[in-house]
PDB file of C-alpha atoms in Angstrom:
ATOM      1  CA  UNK A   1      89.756  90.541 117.440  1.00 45.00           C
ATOM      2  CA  UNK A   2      92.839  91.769 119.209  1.00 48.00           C
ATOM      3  CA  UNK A   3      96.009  92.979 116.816  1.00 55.00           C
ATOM      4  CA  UNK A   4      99.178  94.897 116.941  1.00 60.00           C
ATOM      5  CA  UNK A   5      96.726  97.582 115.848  1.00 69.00           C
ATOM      6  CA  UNK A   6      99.486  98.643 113.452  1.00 83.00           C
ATOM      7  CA  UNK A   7      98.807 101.238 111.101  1.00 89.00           C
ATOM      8  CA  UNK A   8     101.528 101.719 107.969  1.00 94.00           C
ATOM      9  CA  UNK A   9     101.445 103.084 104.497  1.00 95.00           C
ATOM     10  CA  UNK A  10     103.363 102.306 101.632  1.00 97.00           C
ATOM     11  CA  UNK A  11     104.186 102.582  97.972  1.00 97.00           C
ATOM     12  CA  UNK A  12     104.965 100.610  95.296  1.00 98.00           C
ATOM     13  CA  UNK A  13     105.624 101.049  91.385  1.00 97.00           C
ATOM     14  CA  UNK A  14     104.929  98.516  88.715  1.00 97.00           C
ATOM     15  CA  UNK A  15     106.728  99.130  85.275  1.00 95.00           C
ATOM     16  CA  UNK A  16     104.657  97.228  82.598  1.00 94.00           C
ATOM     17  CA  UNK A  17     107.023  96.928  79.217  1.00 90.00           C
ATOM     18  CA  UNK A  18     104.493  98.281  76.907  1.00 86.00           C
ATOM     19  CA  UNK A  19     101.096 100.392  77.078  1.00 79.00           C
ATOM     20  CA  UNK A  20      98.986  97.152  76.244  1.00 80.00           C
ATOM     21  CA  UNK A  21     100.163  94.750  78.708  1.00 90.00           C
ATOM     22  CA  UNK A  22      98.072  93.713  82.046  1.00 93.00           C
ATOM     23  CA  UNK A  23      98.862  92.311  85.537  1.00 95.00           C
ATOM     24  CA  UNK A  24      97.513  90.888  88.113  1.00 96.00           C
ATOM     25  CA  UNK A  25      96.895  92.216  91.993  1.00 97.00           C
ATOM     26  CA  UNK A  26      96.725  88.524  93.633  1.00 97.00           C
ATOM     27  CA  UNK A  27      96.327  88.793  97.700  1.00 96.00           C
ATOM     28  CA  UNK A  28      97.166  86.214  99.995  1.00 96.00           C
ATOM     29  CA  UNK A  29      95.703  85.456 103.657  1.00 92.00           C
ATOM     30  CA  UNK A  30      94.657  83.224 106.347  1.00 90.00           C
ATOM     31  CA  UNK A  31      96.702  80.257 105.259  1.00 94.00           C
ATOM     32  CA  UNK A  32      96.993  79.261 108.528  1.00 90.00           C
ATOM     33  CA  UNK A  33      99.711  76.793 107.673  1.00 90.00           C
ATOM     34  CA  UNK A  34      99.983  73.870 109.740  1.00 84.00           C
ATOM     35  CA  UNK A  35      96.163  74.103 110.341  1.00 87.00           C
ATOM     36  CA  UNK A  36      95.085  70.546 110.825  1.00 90.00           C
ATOM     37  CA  UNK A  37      92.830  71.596 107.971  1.00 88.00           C
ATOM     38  CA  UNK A  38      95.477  73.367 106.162  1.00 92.00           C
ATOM     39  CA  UNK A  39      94.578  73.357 102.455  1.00 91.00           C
ATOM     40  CA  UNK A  40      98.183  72.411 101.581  1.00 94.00           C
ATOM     41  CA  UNK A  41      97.425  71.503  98.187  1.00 96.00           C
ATOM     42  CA  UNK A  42      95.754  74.671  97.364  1.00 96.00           C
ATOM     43  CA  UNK A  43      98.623  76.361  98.546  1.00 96.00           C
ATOM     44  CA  UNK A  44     101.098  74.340  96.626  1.00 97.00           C
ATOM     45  CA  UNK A  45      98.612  75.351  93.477  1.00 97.00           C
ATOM     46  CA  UNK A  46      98.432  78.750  94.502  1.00 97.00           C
ATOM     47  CA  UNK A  47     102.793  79.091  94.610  1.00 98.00           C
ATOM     48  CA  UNK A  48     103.601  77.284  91.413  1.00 98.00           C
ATOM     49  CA  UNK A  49     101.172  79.648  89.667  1.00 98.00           C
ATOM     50  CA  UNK A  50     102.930  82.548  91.148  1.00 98.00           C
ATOM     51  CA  UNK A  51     105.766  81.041  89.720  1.00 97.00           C
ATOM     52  CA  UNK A  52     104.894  80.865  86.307  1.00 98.00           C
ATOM     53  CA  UNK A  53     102.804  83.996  86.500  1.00 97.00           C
ATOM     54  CA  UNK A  54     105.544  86.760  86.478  1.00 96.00           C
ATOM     55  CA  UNK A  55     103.213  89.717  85.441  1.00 96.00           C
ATOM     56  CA  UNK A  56     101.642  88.452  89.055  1.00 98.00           C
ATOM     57  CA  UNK A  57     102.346  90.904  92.246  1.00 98.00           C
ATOM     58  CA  UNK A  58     101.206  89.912  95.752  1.00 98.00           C
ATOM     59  CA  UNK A  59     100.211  91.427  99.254  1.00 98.00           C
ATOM     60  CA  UNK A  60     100.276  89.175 102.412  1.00 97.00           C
ATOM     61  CA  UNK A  61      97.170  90.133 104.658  1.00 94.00           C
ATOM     62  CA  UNK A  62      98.487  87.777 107.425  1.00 91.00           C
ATOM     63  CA  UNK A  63      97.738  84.777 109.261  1.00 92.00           C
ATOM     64  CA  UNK A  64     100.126  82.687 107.442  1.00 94.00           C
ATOM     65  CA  UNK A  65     100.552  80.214 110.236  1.00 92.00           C
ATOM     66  CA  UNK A  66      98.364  78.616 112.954  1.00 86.00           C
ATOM     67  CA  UNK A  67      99.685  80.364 115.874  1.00 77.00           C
ATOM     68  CA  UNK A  68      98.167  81.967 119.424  1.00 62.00           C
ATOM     69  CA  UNK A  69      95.533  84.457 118.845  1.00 60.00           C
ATOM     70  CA  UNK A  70      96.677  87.575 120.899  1.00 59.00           C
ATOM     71  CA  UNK A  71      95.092  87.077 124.201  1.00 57.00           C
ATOM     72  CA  UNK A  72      96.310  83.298 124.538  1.00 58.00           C
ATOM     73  CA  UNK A  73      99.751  84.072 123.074  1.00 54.00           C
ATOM     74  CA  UNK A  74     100.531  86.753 125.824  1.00 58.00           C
ATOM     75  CA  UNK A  75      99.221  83.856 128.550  1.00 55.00           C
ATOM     76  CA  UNK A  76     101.766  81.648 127.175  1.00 58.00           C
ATOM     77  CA  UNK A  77     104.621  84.503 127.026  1.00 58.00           C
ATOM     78  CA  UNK A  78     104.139  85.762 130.150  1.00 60.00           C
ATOM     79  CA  UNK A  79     103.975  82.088 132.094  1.00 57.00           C
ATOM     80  CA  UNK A  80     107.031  80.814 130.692  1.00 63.00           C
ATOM     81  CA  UNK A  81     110.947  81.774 131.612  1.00 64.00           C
ATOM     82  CA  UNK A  82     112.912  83.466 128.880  1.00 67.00           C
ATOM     83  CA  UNK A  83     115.126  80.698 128.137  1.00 70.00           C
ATOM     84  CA  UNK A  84     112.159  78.867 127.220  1.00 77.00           C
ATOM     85  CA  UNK A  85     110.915  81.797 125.226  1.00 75.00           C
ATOM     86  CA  UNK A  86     113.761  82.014 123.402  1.00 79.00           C
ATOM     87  CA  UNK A  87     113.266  77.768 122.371  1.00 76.00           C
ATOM     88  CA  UNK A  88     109.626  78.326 121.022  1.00 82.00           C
ATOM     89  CA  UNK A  89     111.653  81.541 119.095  1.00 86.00           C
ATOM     90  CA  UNK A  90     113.917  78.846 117.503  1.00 90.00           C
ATOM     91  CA  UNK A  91     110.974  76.806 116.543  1.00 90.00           C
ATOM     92  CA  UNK A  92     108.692  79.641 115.235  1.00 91.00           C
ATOM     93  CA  UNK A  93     112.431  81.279 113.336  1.00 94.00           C
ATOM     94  CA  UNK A  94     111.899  77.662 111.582  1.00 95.00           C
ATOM     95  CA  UNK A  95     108.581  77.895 110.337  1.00 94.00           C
ATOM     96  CA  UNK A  96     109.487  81.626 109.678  1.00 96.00           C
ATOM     97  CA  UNK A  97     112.017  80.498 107.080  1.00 97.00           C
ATOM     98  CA  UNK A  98     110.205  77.896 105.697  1.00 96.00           C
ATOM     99  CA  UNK A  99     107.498  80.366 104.476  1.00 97.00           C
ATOM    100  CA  UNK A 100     110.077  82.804 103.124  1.00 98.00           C
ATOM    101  CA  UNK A 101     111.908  79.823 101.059  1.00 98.00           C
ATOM    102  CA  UNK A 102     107.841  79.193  99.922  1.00 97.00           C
ATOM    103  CA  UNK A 103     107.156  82.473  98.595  1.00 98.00           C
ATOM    104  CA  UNK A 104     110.349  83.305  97.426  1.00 98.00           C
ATOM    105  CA  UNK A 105     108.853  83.342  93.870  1.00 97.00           C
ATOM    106  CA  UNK A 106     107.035  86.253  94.401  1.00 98.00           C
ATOM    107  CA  UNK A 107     110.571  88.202  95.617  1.00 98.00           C
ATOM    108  CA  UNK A 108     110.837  91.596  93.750  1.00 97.00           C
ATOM    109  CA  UNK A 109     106.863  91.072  92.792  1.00 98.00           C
ATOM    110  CA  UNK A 110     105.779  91.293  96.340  1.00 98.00           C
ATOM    111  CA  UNK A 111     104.550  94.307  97.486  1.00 98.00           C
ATOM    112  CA  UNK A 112     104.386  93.958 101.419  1.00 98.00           C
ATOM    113  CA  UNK A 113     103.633  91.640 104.210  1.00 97.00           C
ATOM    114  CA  UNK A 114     100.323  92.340 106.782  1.00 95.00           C
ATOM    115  CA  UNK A 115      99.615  91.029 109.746  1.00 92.00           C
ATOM    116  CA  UNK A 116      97.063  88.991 111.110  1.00 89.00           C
ATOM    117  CA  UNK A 117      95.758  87.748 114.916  1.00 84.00           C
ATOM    118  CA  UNK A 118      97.677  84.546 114.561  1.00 84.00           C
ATOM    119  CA  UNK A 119     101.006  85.940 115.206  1.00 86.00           C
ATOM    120  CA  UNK A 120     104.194  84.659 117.536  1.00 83.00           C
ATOM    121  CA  UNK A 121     106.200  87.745 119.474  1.00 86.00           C
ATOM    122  CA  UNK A 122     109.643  86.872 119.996  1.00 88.00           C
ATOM    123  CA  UNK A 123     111.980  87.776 122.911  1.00 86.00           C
ATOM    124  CA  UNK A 124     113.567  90.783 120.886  1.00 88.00           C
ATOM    125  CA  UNK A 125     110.414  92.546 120.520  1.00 86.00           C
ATOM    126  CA  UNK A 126     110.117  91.692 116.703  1.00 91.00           C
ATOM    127  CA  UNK A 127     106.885  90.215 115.503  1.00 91.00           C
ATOM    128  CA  UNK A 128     106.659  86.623 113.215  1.00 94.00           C
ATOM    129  CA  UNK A 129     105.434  89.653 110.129  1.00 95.00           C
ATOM    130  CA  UNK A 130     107.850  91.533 110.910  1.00 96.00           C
ATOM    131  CA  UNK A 131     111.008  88.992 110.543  1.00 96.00           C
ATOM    132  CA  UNK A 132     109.128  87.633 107.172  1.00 97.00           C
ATOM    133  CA  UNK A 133     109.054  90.781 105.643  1.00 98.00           C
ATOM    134  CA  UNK A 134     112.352  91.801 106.363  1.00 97.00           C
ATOM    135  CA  UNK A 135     113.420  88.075 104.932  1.00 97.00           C
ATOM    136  CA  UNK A 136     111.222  88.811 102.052  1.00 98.00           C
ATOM    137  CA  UNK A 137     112.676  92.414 102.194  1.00 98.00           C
ATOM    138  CA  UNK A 138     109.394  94.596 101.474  1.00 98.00           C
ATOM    139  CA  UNK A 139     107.899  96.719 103.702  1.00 97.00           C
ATOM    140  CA  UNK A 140     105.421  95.334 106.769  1.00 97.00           C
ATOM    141  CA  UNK A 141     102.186  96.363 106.459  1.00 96.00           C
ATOM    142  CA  UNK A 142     100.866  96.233 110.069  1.00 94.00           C
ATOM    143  CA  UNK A 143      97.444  95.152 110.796  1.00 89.00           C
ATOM    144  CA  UNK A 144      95.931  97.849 108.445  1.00 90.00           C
ATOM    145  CA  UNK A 145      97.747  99.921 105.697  1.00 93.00           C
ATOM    146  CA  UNK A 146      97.355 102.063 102.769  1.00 95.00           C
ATOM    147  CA  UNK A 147      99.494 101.305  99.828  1.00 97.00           C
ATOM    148  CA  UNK A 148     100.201 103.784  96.687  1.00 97.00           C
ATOM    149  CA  UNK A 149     100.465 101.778  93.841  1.00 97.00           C
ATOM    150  CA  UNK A 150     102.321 103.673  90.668  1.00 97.00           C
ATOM    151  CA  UNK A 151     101.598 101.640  87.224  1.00 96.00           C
ATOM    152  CA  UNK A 152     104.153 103.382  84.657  1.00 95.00           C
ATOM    153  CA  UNK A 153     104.938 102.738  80.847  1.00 92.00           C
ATOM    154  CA  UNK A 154     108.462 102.921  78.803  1.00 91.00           C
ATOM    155  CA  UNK A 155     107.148 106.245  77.042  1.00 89.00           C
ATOM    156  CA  UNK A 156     106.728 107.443  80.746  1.00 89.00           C
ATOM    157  CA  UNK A 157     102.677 107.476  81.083  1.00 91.00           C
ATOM    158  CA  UNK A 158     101.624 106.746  84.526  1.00 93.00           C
ATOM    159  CA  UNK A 159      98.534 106.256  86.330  1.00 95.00           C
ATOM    160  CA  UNK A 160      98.027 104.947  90.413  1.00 96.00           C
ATOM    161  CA  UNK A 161      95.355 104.173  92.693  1.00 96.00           C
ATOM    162  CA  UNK A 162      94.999 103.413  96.581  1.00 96.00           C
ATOM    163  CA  UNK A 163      94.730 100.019  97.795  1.00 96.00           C
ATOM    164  CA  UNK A 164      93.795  99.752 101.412  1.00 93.00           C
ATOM    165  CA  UNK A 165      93.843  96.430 103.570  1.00 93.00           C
ATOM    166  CA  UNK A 166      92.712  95.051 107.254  1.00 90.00           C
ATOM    167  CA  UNK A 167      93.215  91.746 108.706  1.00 84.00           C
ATOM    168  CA  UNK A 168      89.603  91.790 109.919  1.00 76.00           C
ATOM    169  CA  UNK A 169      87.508  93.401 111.982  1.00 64.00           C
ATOM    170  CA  UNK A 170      85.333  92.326 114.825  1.00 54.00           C
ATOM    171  CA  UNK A 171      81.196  92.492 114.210  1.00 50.00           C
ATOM    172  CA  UNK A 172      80.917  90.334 111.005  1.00 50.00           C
ATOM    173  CA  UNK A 173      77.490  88.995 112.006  1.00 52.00           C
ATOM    174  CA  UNK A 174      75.958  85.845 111.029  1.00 53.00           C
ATOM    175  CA  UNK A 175      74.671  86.523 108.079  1.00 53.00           C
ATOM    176  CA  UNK A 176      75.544  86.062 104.626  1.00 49.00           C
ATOM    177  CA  UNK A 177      76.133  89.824 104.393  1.00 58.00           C
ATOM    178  CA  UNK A 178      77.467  90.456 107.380  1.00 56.00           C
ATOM    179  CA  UNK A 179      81.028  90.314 106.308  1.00 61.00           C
ATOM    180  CA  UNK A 180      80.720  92.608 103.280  1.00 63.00           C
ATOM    181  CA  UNK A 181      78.629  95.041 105.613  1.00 70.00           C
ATOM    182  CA  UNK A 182      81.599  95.187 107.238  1.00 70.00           C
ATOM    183  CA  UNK A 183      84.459  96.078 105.027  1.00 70.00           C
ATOM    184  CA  UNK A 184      81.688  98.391 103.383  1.00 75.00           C
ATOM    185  CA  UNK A 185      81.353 100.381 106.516  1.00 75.00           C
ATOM    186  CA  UNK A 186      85.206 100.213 107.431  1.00 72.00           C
ATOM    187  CA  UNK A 187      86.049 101.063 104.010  1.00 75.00           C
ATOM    188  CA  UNK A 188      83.628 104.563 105.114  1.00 79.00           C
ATOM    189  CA  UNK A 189      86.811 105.876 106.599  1.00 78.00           C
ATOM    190  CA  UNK A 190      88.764 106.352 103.509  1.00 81.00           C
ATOM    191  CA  UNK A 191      88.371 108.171 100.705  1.00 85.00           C
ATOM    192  CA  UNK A 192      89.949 108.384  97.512  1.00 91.00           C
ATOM    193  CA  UNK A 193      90.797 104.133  97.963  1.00 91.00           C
ATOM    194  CA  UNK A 194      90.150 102.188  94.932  1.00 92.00           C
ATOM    195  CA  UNK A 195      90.670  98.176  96.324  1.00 92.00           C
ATOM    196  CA  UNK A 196      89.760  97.471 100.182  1.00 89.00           C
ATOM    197  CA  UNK A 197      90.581  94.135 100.793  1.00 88.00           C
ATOM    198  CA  UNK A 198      89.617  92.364 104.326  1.00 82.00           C
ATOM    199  CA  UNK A 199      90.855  89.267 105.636  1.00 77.00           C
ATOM    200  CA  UNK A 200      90.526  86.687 108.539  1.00 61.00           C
ATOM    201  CA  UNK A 201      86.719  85.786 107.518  1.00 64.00           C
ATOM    202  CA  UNK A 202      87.129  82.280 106.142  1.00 60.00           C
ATOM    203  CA  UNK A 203      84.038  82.152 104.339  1.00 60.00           C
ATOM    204  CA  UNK A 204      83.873  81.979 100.529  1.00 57.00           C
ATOM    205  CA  UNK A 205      81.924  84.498  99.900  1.00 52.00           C
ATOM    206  CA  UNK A 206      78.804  84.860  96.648  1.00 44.00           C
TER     207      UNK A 206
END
């Protein structure tokens, strides 16, 4: 699978109100919105109970829309003019927005934005990721990242772990293994990571 091949780190504090109370680490990916098989009610589920969850924080792991994978994206890009670049940038600035106004429940709760092989680069340079995060203002997450994640208390206890996330990786297999071979072996190159989290596999898993 070709990506930006992005690499970023991050960090993030969560301030829980007393020493008892919970939250919840909720990731988001491959919504591939649009998707003539986009599961638009499950997403609609999925963003009112963000809503009404507000000890809820979220990571994108990309693919939010049904874009060009990499290799027929930079066909398209590089066979049309730049005017007519910068009218499919209007349309994908659109859809852009329309995602930000979606998940603007989770603003101040969301953590960062990753990226995914369904992506749209527009004549500036700037990735669709790259224009939602900074709409979202957190930080973007490239293809793969690291993220520190500080849980703190009013008496000023604290405690943090490592979360680490990819997109996906190529070599899944065909198996029903195969994809948790594969964030087992990627998740080899890290140590000291609590949460790996892999995306762009669509099955649904054990």
């Amino acid at each position: 699978m070709r990506t930006s091949g992005l690499f970023q780190t991050a960090q993030y504090r969560i301030n829980l109100k007393g020493r008892s109370d919970d939250f919840w680490l909720s990731i988001f990916s491959d919504v591939h919105r649009d998707h003539p098989q986009f599961a638009k009610s499950e997403w609609q589920e999925y963003l009112r109970w963000a809503k009404d969850t507000p000890n809820a924080y979220f990571i994108g792991n990309g693919d939010y829309w049904e874009w060009y994978r990499a290799h027929t994206r930079a066909a398209v890009i590089s066979d049309v003019a730049k005017e007519e670049h910068r009218h499919m940038d209007k349309e994908r600035e659109r859809a852009v927005a329309l995602f930000a106004k979606e998940i603007e429940p989770m603003r101040g709760r969301l953590i960062g934005l990753g990226d995914g092989n369904h992506t749209w680069e527009f004549v500036d340079g700037e990735t669709s990721e790259q224009k939602l995060a900074r709409a979202m203002d957190v930080p973007h997450l490239g293809v793969c990242s690291v993220v520190n994640i500080i849980v703190s208390t009013p008496n000023g206890s604290q405690c943090s772990f490592l979360y680490a996330q990819h997109h996906g990786k190529a070599g899944s297999g065909h198996t029903v293994g195969g994809p948790y071979n594969t964030v087992a072996n990627w998740a080899k190159s890290f140590s000291g990571v609590t949460i790996f989290v892999m995306g762009d596999d669509h099955s649904r898993g054990f």
